[in-house]
């Protein structure tokens, strides 16, 4: 048995006590600001050669921190508030502690060395954190007893999918050992993780959080059928990420099936819940519009000529990812932070919401429009610098949200 020195033991106790009593919503906003800084850094590297920074390393750090430090942390915080209110059990607090440790561990280790032993260790820790959080939410039927049926179905599915997503990273080691690192299987495993993290966990959990707050009417049988179809369509929807390799006909059919069912069920849900539209805030309405555009884009990618063109244009892939993360998930998180009392309310917060949506719309428009214009040999003047400026504008918005976090709303 290893015994820590008294000083080390005292520091450890102080550190854990400090984190357990800390302001978790503030940590979430700090993480968004850090994520924004790394996004700006990526644009800087694209504009000028920075020999002391590896673009791929920073990209991996940015994406992993986005999943662990921002999206998972904020969504888990909101789900926890629905289930436990403002009194978190100690077991849940340790989930957030280790989520922060894994997030910042990945941020630093990926930035310095890319995929190596240290970064893989922190990635594995994050996966274990998601397992633990899922267990706590499912334990004793807590989720089922605390939220409405629609929210329960969406959040439960989201947590199942975040656990399923871990199969992707766990397959990478065996694939490398078997000599498949440069194969399509290796890339498909990465896309498996991305898909079930984004379209599985982030998207469904965001919709589940909206359902807890805004859907007061009972879930009828017909609505439940469309909701089930929407959730289950997430599984075959994964195959749209396999279209980059020009797969055989069965894979293409599965992709079309997933995208088609996702669109039809989404439209039916929008139709069935249209009366709830007036309840939605500006941020939620913006998020739902972005979600609709994302779902339509998925169907378009199934058209062979459009799909091939999409996978050859990196900005379209980046645009698709940010249409979900910046366009859909971030507005929902911000709105829910306001609704839950994590952020101060008032005119300035509303203005910041408008500013955020405007910057996001312009940023996403540039990402999607430039590839289209390039087909006609048209280039937007100073395009890389415009993207850099727009990325930079997210920073003051994030800082403003950070300084408007309520003081210790959770104990």
GROMACS .gro file of C-alpha atoms in nm:
model
  411
    1UNK     CA    1   0.000   0.000   0.000
    2UNK     CA    2   0.135   0.342  -0.103
    3UNK     CA    3   0.123   0.616   0.161
    4UNK     CA    4   0.124   0.976   0.047
    5UNK     CA    5   0.335   1.232   0.236
    6UNK     CA    6   0.132   1.457   0.466
    7UNK     CA    7   0.182   1.761   0.241
    8UNK     CA    8   0.074   1.574  -0.071
    9UNK     CA    9  -0.221   1.422   0.111
   10UNK     CA   10  -0.327   1.762   0.244
   11UNK     CA   11  -0.300   1.918  -0.101
   12UNK     CA   12  -0.507   1.637  -0.252
   13UNK     CA   13  -0.781   1.680   0.010
   14UNK     CA   14  -0.782   2.058  -0.044
   15UNK     CA   15  -0.794   2.021  -0.421
   16UNK     CA   16  -1.084   1.774  -0.419
   17UNK     CA   17  -1.277   1.983  -0.164
   18UNK     CA   18  -1.219   2.293  -0.378
   19UNK     CA   19  -1.352   2.126  -0.691
   20UNK     CA   20  -1.650   1.968  -0.513
   21UNK     CA   21  -1.765   2.308  -0.388
   22UNK     CA   22  -1.693   2.487  -0.712
   23UNK     CA   23  -1.930   2.663  -0.947
   24UNK     CA   24  -1.998   2.403  -1.219
   25UNK     CA   25  -2.189   2.636  -1.456
   26UNK     CA   26  -1.890   2.871  -1.439
   27UNK     CA   27  -1.659   2.582  -1.527
   28UNK     CA   28  -1.883   2.507  -1.828
   29UNK     CA   29  -1.851   2.865  -1.953
   30UNK     CA   30  -1.476   2.870  -1.886
   31UNK     CA   31  -1.452   2.558  -2.100
   32UNK     CA   32  -1.644   2.728  -2.382
   33UNK     CA   33  -1.404   3.024  -2.371
   34UNK     CA   34  -1.103   2.789  -2.376
   35UNK     CA   35  -1.259   2.599  -2.667
   36UNK     CA   36  -1.308   2.926  -2.855
   37UNK     CA   37  -0.943   3.022  -2.799
   38UNK     CA   38  -0.834   2.692  -2.952
   39UNK     CA   39  -1.072   2.748  -3.246
   40UNK     CA   40  -0.907   3.087  -3.303
   41UNK     CA   41  -0.566   2.921  -3.276
   42UNK     CA   42  -0.661   2.676  -3.552
   43UNK     CA   43  -0.754   2.967  -3.779
   44UNK     CA   44  -0.423   3.140  -3.692
   45UNK     CA   45  -0.226   2.832  -3.796
   46UNK     CA   46  -0.415   2.828  -4.128
   47UNK     CA   47  -0.330   3.194  -4.190
   48UNK     CA   48   0.038   3.180  -4.098
   49UNK     CA   49   0.284   2.901  -4.047
   50UNK     CA   50   0.351   2.856  -3.674
   51UNK     CA   51   0.638   2.606  -3.658
   52UNK     CA   52   0.602   2.547  -3.283
   53UNK     CA   53   0.241   2.425  -3.325
   54UNK     CA   54   0.119   2.113  -3.503
   55UNK     CA   55  -0.216   2.177  -3.671
   56UNK     CA   56  -0.337   1.817  -3.637
   57UNK     CA   57  -0.242   1.807  -3.268
   58UNK     CA   58  -0.434   2.131  -3.197
   59UNK     CA   59  -0.729   2.004  -3.404
   60UNK     CA   60  -0.747   1.682  -3.200
   61UNK     CA   61  -0.720   1.882  -2.877
   62UNK     CA   62  -0.997   2.118  -2.991
   63UNK     CA   63  -1.238   1.842  -3.094
   64UNK     CA   64  -1.183   1.622  -2.787
   65UNK     CA   65  -1.214   1.917  -2.552
   66UNK     CA   66  -1.533   2.022  -2.733
   67UNK     CA   67  -1.688   1.682  -2.660
   68UNK     CA   68  -1.566   1.640  -2.301
   69UNK     CA   69  -1.513   1.990  -2.164
   70UNK     CA   70  -1.799   2.175  -2.326
   71UNK     CA   71  -2.076   1.958  -2.473
   72UNK     CA   72  -2.075   1.665  -2.232
   73UNK     CA   73  -2.000   1.877  -1.926
   74UNK     CA   74  -2.275   2.132  -1.997
   75UNK     CA   75  -2.537   1.876  -2.102
   76UNK     CA   76  -2.459   1.650  -1.804
   77UNK     CA   77  -2.490   1.955  -1.578
   78UNK     CA   78  -2.835   2.037  -1.714
   79UNK     CA   79  -2.956   1.677  -1.693
   80UNK     CA   80  -2.828   1.660  -1.335
   81UNK     CA   81  -3.018   1.975  -1.244
   82UNK     CA   82  -3.338   1.817  -1.376
   83UNK     CA   83  -3.286   1.503  -1.168
   84UNK     CA   84  -3.122   1.625  -0.847
   85UNK     CA   85  -3.211   1.996  -0.837
   86UNK     CA   86  -2.947   2.213  -0.670
   87UNK     CA   87  -2.830   1.946  -0.422
   88UNK     CA   88  -2.584   1.716  -0.598
   89UNK     CA   89  -2.480   1.387  -0.432
   90UNK     CA   90  -2.106   1.348  -0.382
   91UNK     CA   91  -2.092   1.065  -0.637
   92UNK     CA   92  -2.221   1.303  -0.904
   93UNK     CA   93  -1.974   1.575  -0.807
   94UNK     CA   94  -1.690   1.332  -0.869
   95UNK     CA   95  -1.826   1.275  -1.221
   96UNK     CA   96  -1.780   1.646  -1.292
   97UNK     CA   97  -1.439   1.650  -1.126
   98UNK     CA   98  -1.309   1.367  -1.342
   99UNK     CA   99  -1.481   1.510  -1.650
  100UNK     CA  100  -1.274   1.826  -1.599
  101UNK     CA  101  -0.955   1.628  -1.536
  102UNK     CA  102  -1.007   1.422  -1.853
  103UNK     CA  103  -1.102   1.728  -2.061
  104UNK     CA  104  -0.799   1.936  -1.965
  105UNK     CA  105  -0.576   1.631  -1.975
  106UNK     CA  106  -0.679   1.572  -2.336
  107UNK     CA  107  -0.645   1.942  -2.419
  108UNK     CA  108  -0.283   1.954  -2.303
  109UNK     CA  109  -0.168   1.607  -2.411
  110UNK     CA  110  -0.323   1.619  -2.759
  111UNK     CA  111  -0.177   1.968  -2.813
  112UNK     CA  112   0.174   1.851  -2.726
  113UNK     CA  113   0.192   1.501  -2.870
  114UNK     CA  114  -0.126   1.401  -3.054
  115UNK     CA  115  -0.240   1.039  -3.016
  116UNK     CA  116   0.004   0.895  -2.764
  117UNK     CA  117  -0.016   0.704  -2.437
  118UNK     CA  118  -0.101   1.007  -2.220
  119UNK     CA  119  -0.378   1.143  -2.445
  120UNK     CA  120  -0.525   0.795  -2.491
  121UNK     CA  121  -0.528   0.753  -2.111
  122UNK     CA  122  -0.724   1.076  -2.064
  123UNK     CA  123  -0.958   0.979  -2.351
  124UNK     CA  124  -1.025   0.648  -2.178
  125UNK     CA  125  -1.091   0.832  -1.852
  126UNK     CA  126  -1.352   1.045  -2.027
  127UNK     CA  127  -1.524   0.734  -2.164
  128UNK     CA  128  -1.536   0.589  -1.811
  129UNK     CA  129  -1.686   0.919  -1.689
  130UNK     CA  130  -1.967   0.888  -1.945
  131UNK     CA  131  -2.032   0.531  -1.828
  132UNK     CA  132  -2.051   0.641  -1.466
  133UNK     CA  133  -2.282   0.932  -1.541
  134UNK     CA  134  -2.513   0.707  -1.744
  135UNK     CA  135  -2.527   0.460  -1.455
  136UNK     CA  136  -2.617   0.734  -1.204
  137UNK     CA  137  -2.894   0.869  -1.428
  138UNK     CA  138  -3.042   0.523  -1.492
  139UNK     CA  139  -3.009   0.409  -1.131
  140UNK     CA  140  -3.338   0.339  -0.947
  141UNK     CA  141  -3.548   0.467  -1.237
  142UNK     CA  142  -3.460   0.826  -1.146
  143UNK     CA  143  -3.486   0.958  -1.501
  144UNK     CA  144  -3.824   0.797  -1.562
  145UNK     CA  145  -3.963   0.942  -1.239
  146UNK     CA  146  -3.834   1.298  -1.282
  147UNK     CA  147  -3.904   1.397  -1.642
  148UNK     CA  148  -4.188   1.357  -1.893
  149UNK     CA  149  -4.206   1.061  -2.130
  150UNK     CA  150  -4.063   1.240  -2.435
  151UNK     CA  151  -3.769   1.379  -2.240
  152UNK     CA  152  -3.705   1.041  -2.077
  153UNK     CA  153  -3.695   0.867  -2.416
  154UNK     CA  154  -3.461   1.127  -2.569
  155UNK     CA  155  -3.220   1.158  -2.276
  156UNK     CA  156  -3.210   0.783  -2.219
  157UNK     CA  157  -3.132   0.722  -2.586
  158UNK     CA  158  -2.869   0.996  -2.583
  159UNK     CA  159  -2.686   0.835  -2.291
  160UNK     CA  160  -2.704   0.489  -2.450
  161UNK     CA  161  -2.558   0.633  -2.770
  162UNK     CA  162  -2.274   0.813  -2.587
  163UNK     CA  163  -2.176   0.476  -2.438
  164UNK     CA  164  -2.206   0.303  -2.777
  165UNK     CA  165  -1.983   0.572  -2.932
  166UNK     CA  166  -1.689   0.445  -2.723
  167UNK     CA  167  -1.671   0.135  -2.944
  168UNK     CA  168  -1.511   0.356  -3.209
  169UNK     CA  169  -1.198   0.451  -3.007
  170UNK     CA  170  -1.172   0.102  -2.859
  171UNK     CA  171  -1.152  -0.044  -3.210
  172UNK     CA  172  -0.864   0.182  -3.316
  173UNK     CA  173  -0.598  -0.009  -3.120
  174UNK     CA  174  -0.683  -0.351  -3.265
  175UNK     CA  175  -0.710  -0.202  -3.615
  176UNK     CA  176  -0.361  -0.051  -3.585
  177UNK     CA  177  -0.224  -0.380  -3.448
  178UNK     CA  178  -0.373  -0.565  -3.745
  179UNK     CA  179  -0.220  -0.318  -3.993
  180UNK     CA  180  -0.540  -0.131  -4.082
  181UNK     CA  181  -0.435   0.220  -3.971
  182UNK     CA  182  -0.447   0.360  -4.324
  183UNK     CA  183  -0.761   0.169  -4.423
  184UNK     CA  184  -1.121   0.281  -4.462
  185UNK     CA  185  -1.210   0.071  -4.155
  186UNK     CA  186  -0.991   0.291  -3.936
  187UNK     CA  187  -1.160   0.607  -4.067
  188UNK     CA  188  -1.504   0.448  -4.028
  189UNK     CA  189  -1.428   0.376  -3.661
  190UNK     CA  190  -1.346   0.745  -3.609
  191UNK     CA  191  -1.670   0.846  -3.783
  192UNK     CA  192  -1.858   0.595  -3.566
  193UNK     CA  193  -1.741   0.782  -3.257
  194UNK     CA  194  -1.818   1.124  -3.407
  195UNK     CA  195  -2.165   1.025  -3.524
  196UNK     CA  196  -2.288   0.873  -3.200
  197UNK     CA  197  -2.134   1.156  -2.998
  198UNK     CA  198  -2.289   1.429  -3.213
  199UNK     CA  199  -2.611   1.295  -3.365
  200UNK     CA  200  -2.661   1.040  -3.089
  201UNK     CA  201  -2.568   1.211  -2.764
  202UNK     CA  202  -2.549   1.588  -2.820
  203UNK     CA  203  -2.849   1.626  -3.048
  204UNK     CA  204  -3.090   1.393  -2.870
  205UNK     CA  205  -2.988   1.515  -2.524
  206UNK     CA  206  -3.045   1.877  -2.633
  207UNK     CA  207  -3.393   1.788  -2.759
  208UNK     CA  208  -3.456   1.597  -2.436
  209UNK     CA  209  -3.365   1.903  -2.228
  210UNK     CA  210  -3.603   2.115  -2.434
  211UNK     CA  211  -3.875   1.856  -2.382
  212UNK     CA  212  -3.838   1.869  -2.003
  213UNK     CA  213  -3.896   2.242  -2.000
  214UNK     CA  214  -4.137   2.308  -2.285
  215UNK     CA  215  -4.346   2.002  -2.370
  216UNK     CA  216  -4.623   2.004  -2.112
  217UNK     CA  217  -4.880   1.809  -2.316
  218UNK     CA  218  -4.894   1.427  -2.281
  219UNK     CA  219  -4.712   1.217  -2.541
  220UNK     CA  220  -4.987   1.052  -2.747
  221UNK     CA  221  -4.942   0.714  -2.913
  222UNK     CA  222  -4.894   0.860  -3.263
  223UNK     CA  223  -4.641   1.115  -3.137
  224UNK     CA  224  -4.457   0.840  -2.949
  225UNK     CA  225  -4.430   0.635  -3.270
  226UNK     CA  226  -4.273   0.925  -3.461
  227UNK     CA  227  -4.040   0.999  -3.169
  228UNK     CA  228  -3.928   0.633  -3.159
  229UNK     CA  229  -3.869   0.638  -3.534
  230UNK     CA  230  -3.666   0.957  -3.503
  231UNK     CA  231  -3.449   0.809  -3.227
  232UNK     CA  232  -3.399   0.471  -3.396
  233UNK     CA  233  -3.314   0.636  -3.730
  234UNK     CA  234  -2.993   0.756  -3.562
  235UNK     CA  235  -2.851   0.403  -3.602
  236UNK     CA  236  -2.870   0.367  -3.984
  237UNK     CA  237  -2.793   0.739  -4.015
  238UNK     CA  238  -2.433   0.649  -3.924
  239UNK     CA  239  -2.386   0.511  -4.274
  240UNK     CA  240  -2.393   0.858  -4.431
  241UNK     CA  241  -2.041   0.888  -4.284
  242UNK     CA  242  -1.939   0.579  -4.480
  243UNK     CA  243  -2.033   0.739  -4.814
  244UNK     CA  244  -1.691   0.907  -4.839
  245UNK     CA  245  -1.540   0.571  -4.944
  246UNK     CA  246  -1.797   0.507  -5.223
  247UNK     CA  247  -1.933   0.193  -5.052
  248UNK     CA  248  -2.139  -0.087  -5.203
  249UNK     CA  249  -2.513  -0.057  -5.266
  250UNK     CA  250  -2.638  -0.204  -4.932
  251UNK     CA  251  -2.438   0.055  -4.733
  252UNK     CA  252  -2.570   0.334  -4.954
  253UNK     CA  253  -2.927   0.209  -4.906
  254UNK     CA  254  -2.880   0.205  -4.528
  255UNK     CA  255  -2.752   0.563  -4.543
  256UNK     CA  256  -3.053   0.671  -4.750
  257UNK     CA  257  -3.287   0.486  -4.514
  258UNK     CA  258  -3.137   0.651  -4.207
  259UNK     CA  259  -3.135   1.003  -4.355
  260UNK     CA  260  -3.485   0.961  -4.503
  261UNK     CA  261  -3.642   0.828  -4.181
  262UNK     CA  262  -3.465   1.098  -3.981
  263UNK     CA  263  -3.611   1.369  -4.205
  264UNK     CA  264  -3.966   1.229  -4.225
  265UNK     CA  265  -3.992   1.164  -3.851
  266UNK     CA  266  -3.848   1.509  -3.775
  267UNK     CA  267  -4.102   1.678  -4.000
  268UNK     CA  268  -4.386   1.481  -3.838
  269UNK     CA  269  -4.264   1.574  -3.490
  270UNK     CA  270  -4.243   1.941  -3.592
  271UNK     CA  271  -4.599   1.917  -3.727
  272UNK     CA  272  -4.732   1.743  -3.415
  273UNK     CA  273  -4.569   1.986  -3.175
  274UNK     CA  274  -4.616   2.302  -3.384
  275UNK     CA  275  -4.841   2.458  -3.116
  276UNK     CA  276  -4.543   2.468  -2.881
  277UNK     CA  277  -4.352   2.703  -3.118
  278UNK     CA  278  -4.484   3.019  -2.950
  279UNK     CA  279  -4.339   2.905  -2.616
  280UNK     CA  280  -3.987   2.887  -2.755
  281UNK     CA  281  -3.731   3.159  -2.695
  282UNK     CA  282  -3.540   3.318  -2.981
  283UNK     CA  283  -3.240   3.094  -2.908
  284UNK     CA  284  -3.450   2.776  -2.917
  285UNK     CA  285  -3.619   2.877  -3.243
  286UNK     CA  286  -3.275   2.941  -3.396
  287UNK     CA  287  -3.158   2.600  -3.272
  288UNK     CA  288  -3.456   2.417  -3.423
  289UNK     CA  289  -3.410   2.591  -3.758
  290UNK     CA  290  -3.042   2.490  -3.757
  291UNK     CA  291  -3.141   2.133  -3.668
  292UNK     CA  292  -3.383   2.123  -3.962
  293UNK     CA  293  -3.111   2.243  -4.200
  294UNK     CA  294  -2.873   1.978  -4.064
  295UNK     CA  295  -3.130   1.703  -4.124
  296UNK     CA  296  -3.200   1.825  -4.480
  297UNK     CA  297  -2.824   1.838  -4.550
  298UNK     CA  298  -2.795   1.473  -4.445
  299UNK     CA  299  -3.050   1.374  -4.711
  300UNK     CA  300  -2.869   1.576  -4.978
  301UNK     CA  301  -2.542   1.399  -4.897
  302UNK     CA  302  -2.709   1.070  -4.997
  303UNK     CA  303  -2.734   1.196  -5.357
  304UNK     CA  304  -2.413   1.049  -5.510
  305UNK     CA  305  -2.292   1.361  -5.691
  306UNK     CA  306  -2.362   1.588  -5.392
  307UNK     CA  307  -2.212   1.337  -5.149
  308UNK     CA  308  -1.887   1.306  -5.343
  309UNK     CA  309  -1.864   1.685  -5.373
  310UNK     CA  310  -1.930   1.724  -4.999
  311UNK     CA  311  -1.658   1.485  -4.888
  312UNK     CA  312  -1.407   1.660  -5.117
  313UNK     CA  313  -1.480   1.998  -4.955
  314UNK     CA  314  -1.351   2.016  -4.600
  315UNK     CA  315  -1.545   2.336  -4.526
  316UNK     CA  316  -1.874   2.153  -4.586
  317UNK     CA  317  -1.778   1.886  -4.330
  318UNK     CA  318  -1.673   2.156  -4.083
  319UNK     CA  319  -1.995   2.341  -4.162
  320UNK     CA  320  -2.206   2.031  -4.093
  321UNK     CA  321  -2.034   1.972  -3.756
  322UNK     CA  322  -2.071   2.336  -3.654
  323UNK     CA  323  -2.431   2.349  -3.776
  324UNK     CA  324  -2.499   2.096  -3.502
  325UNK     CA  325  -2.261   2.219  -3.230
  326UNK     CA  326  -2.275   2.598  -3.277
  327UNK     CA  327  -2.611   2.616  -3.452
  328UNK     CA  328  -2.818   2.372  -3.246
  329UNK     CA  329  -2.654   2.254  -2.925
  330UNK     CA  330  -2.495   2.581  -2.807
  331UNK     CA  331  -2.820   2.788  -2.829
  332UNK     CA  332  -3.009   2.514  -2.641
  333UNK     CA  333  -2.743   2.500  -2.368
  334UNK     CA  334  -2.741   2.879  -2.334
  335UNK     CA  335  -3.122   2.894  -2.321
  336UNK     CA  336  -3.133   2.618  -2.060
  337UNK     CA  337  -2.862   2.789  -1.853
  338UNK     CA  338  -3.087   3.096  -1.847
  339UNK     CA  339  -3.401   2.893  -1.766
  340UNK     CA  340  -3.227   2.702  -1.485
  341UNK     CA  341  -3.091   3.021  -1.327
  342UNK     CA  342  -2.728   2.946  -1.412
  343UNK     CA  343  -2.704   3.274  -1.606
  344UNK     CA  344  -2.833   3.614  -1.505
  345UNK     CA  345  -3.139   3.734  -1.694
  346UNK     CA  346  -3.193   4.074  -1.850
  347UNK     CA  347  -3.161   4.279  -2.163
  348UNK     CA  348  -2.785   4.234  -2.197
  349UNK     CA  349  -2.815   3.855  -2.198
  350UNK     CA  350  -3.081   3.877  -2.470
  351UNK     CA  351  -2.856   4.104  -2.676
  352UNK     CA  352  -2.566   3.860  -2.637
  353UNK     CA  353  -2.798   3.582  -2.761
  354UNK     CA  354  -2.884   3.784  -3.070
  355UNK     CA  355  -2.515   3.861  -3.130
  356UNK     CA  356  -2.427   3.494  -3.097
  357UNK     CA  357  -2.692   3.386  -3.347
  358UNK     CA  358  -2.591   3.656  -3.598
  359UNK     CA  359  -2.221   3.563  -3.579
  360UNK     CA  360  -2.307   3.193  -3.611
  361UNK     CA  361  -2.534   3.249  -3.912
  362UNK     CA  362  -2.267   3.452  -4.095
  363UNK     CA  363  -1.993   3.202  -4.004
  364UNK     CA  364  -2.191   2.898  -4.118
  365UNK     CA  365  -2.307   3.077  -4.433
  366UNK     CA  366  -1.947   3.142  -4.532
  367UNK     CA  367  -1.852   2.779  -4.468
  368UNK     CA  368  -2.132   2.649  -4.692
  369UNK     CA  369  -2.137   2.919  -4.961
  370UNK     CA  370  -1.766   2.930  -5.053
  371UNK     CA  371  -1.753   2.564  -5.176
  372UNK     CA  372  -2.062   2.632  -5.387
  373UNK     CA  373  -1.908   2.947  -5.536
  374UNK     CA  374  -1.583   2.760  -5.601
  375UNK     CA  375  -1.776   2.536  -5.843
  376UNK     CA  376  -1.819   2.849  -6.056
  377UNK     CA  377  -1.459   2.964  -6.001
  378UNK     CA  378  -1.575   3.242  -5.767
  379UNK     CA  379  -1.377   3.320  -5.452
  380UNK     CA  380  -1.491   3.533  -5.160
  381UNK     CA  381  -1.221   3.801  -5.107
  382UNK     CA  382  -1.007   3.750  -4.795
  383UNK     CA  383  -1.208   3.438  -4.711
  384UNK     CA  384  -0.963   3.288  -4.454
  385UNK     CA  385  -0.939   3.625  -4.275
  386UNK     CA  386  -1.317   3.658  -4.261
  387UNK     CA  387  -1.342   3.314  -4.097
  388UNK     CA  388  -1.072   3.416  -3.849
  389UNK     CA  389  -1.255   3.739  -3.758
  390UNK     CA  390  -1.585   3.554  -3.712
  391UNK     CA  391  -1.419   3.289  -3.494
  392UNK     CA  392  -1.264   3.566  -3.286
  393UNK     CA  393  -1.606   3.726  -3.232
  394UNK     CA  394  -1.721   3.418  -3.040
  395UNK     CA  395  -1.461   3.500  -2.773
  396UNK     CA  396  -1.615   3.821  -2.631
  397UNK     CA  397  -1.958   3.654  -2.638
  398UNK     CA  398  -1.820   3.361  -2.438
  399UNK     CA  399  -1.645   3.594  -2.191
  400UNK     CA  400  -1.966   3.793  -2.147
  401UNK     CA  401  -2.162   3.476  -2.070
  402UNK     CA  402  -1.889   3.369  -1.827
  403UNK     CA  403  -1.905   3.690  -1.623
  404UNK     CA  404  -2.285   3.661  -1.610
  405UNK     CA  405  -2.289   3.316  -1.449
  406UNK     CA  406  -2.484   3.326  -1.123
  407UNK     CA  407  -2.278   3.277  -0.810
  408UNK     CA  408  -2.277   2.917  -0.686
  409UNK     CA  409  -2.624   2.809  -0.806
  410UNK     CA  410  -2.542   2.445  -0.713
  411UNK     CA  411  -2.427   2.295  -0.384
   0.00000   0.00000   0.00000
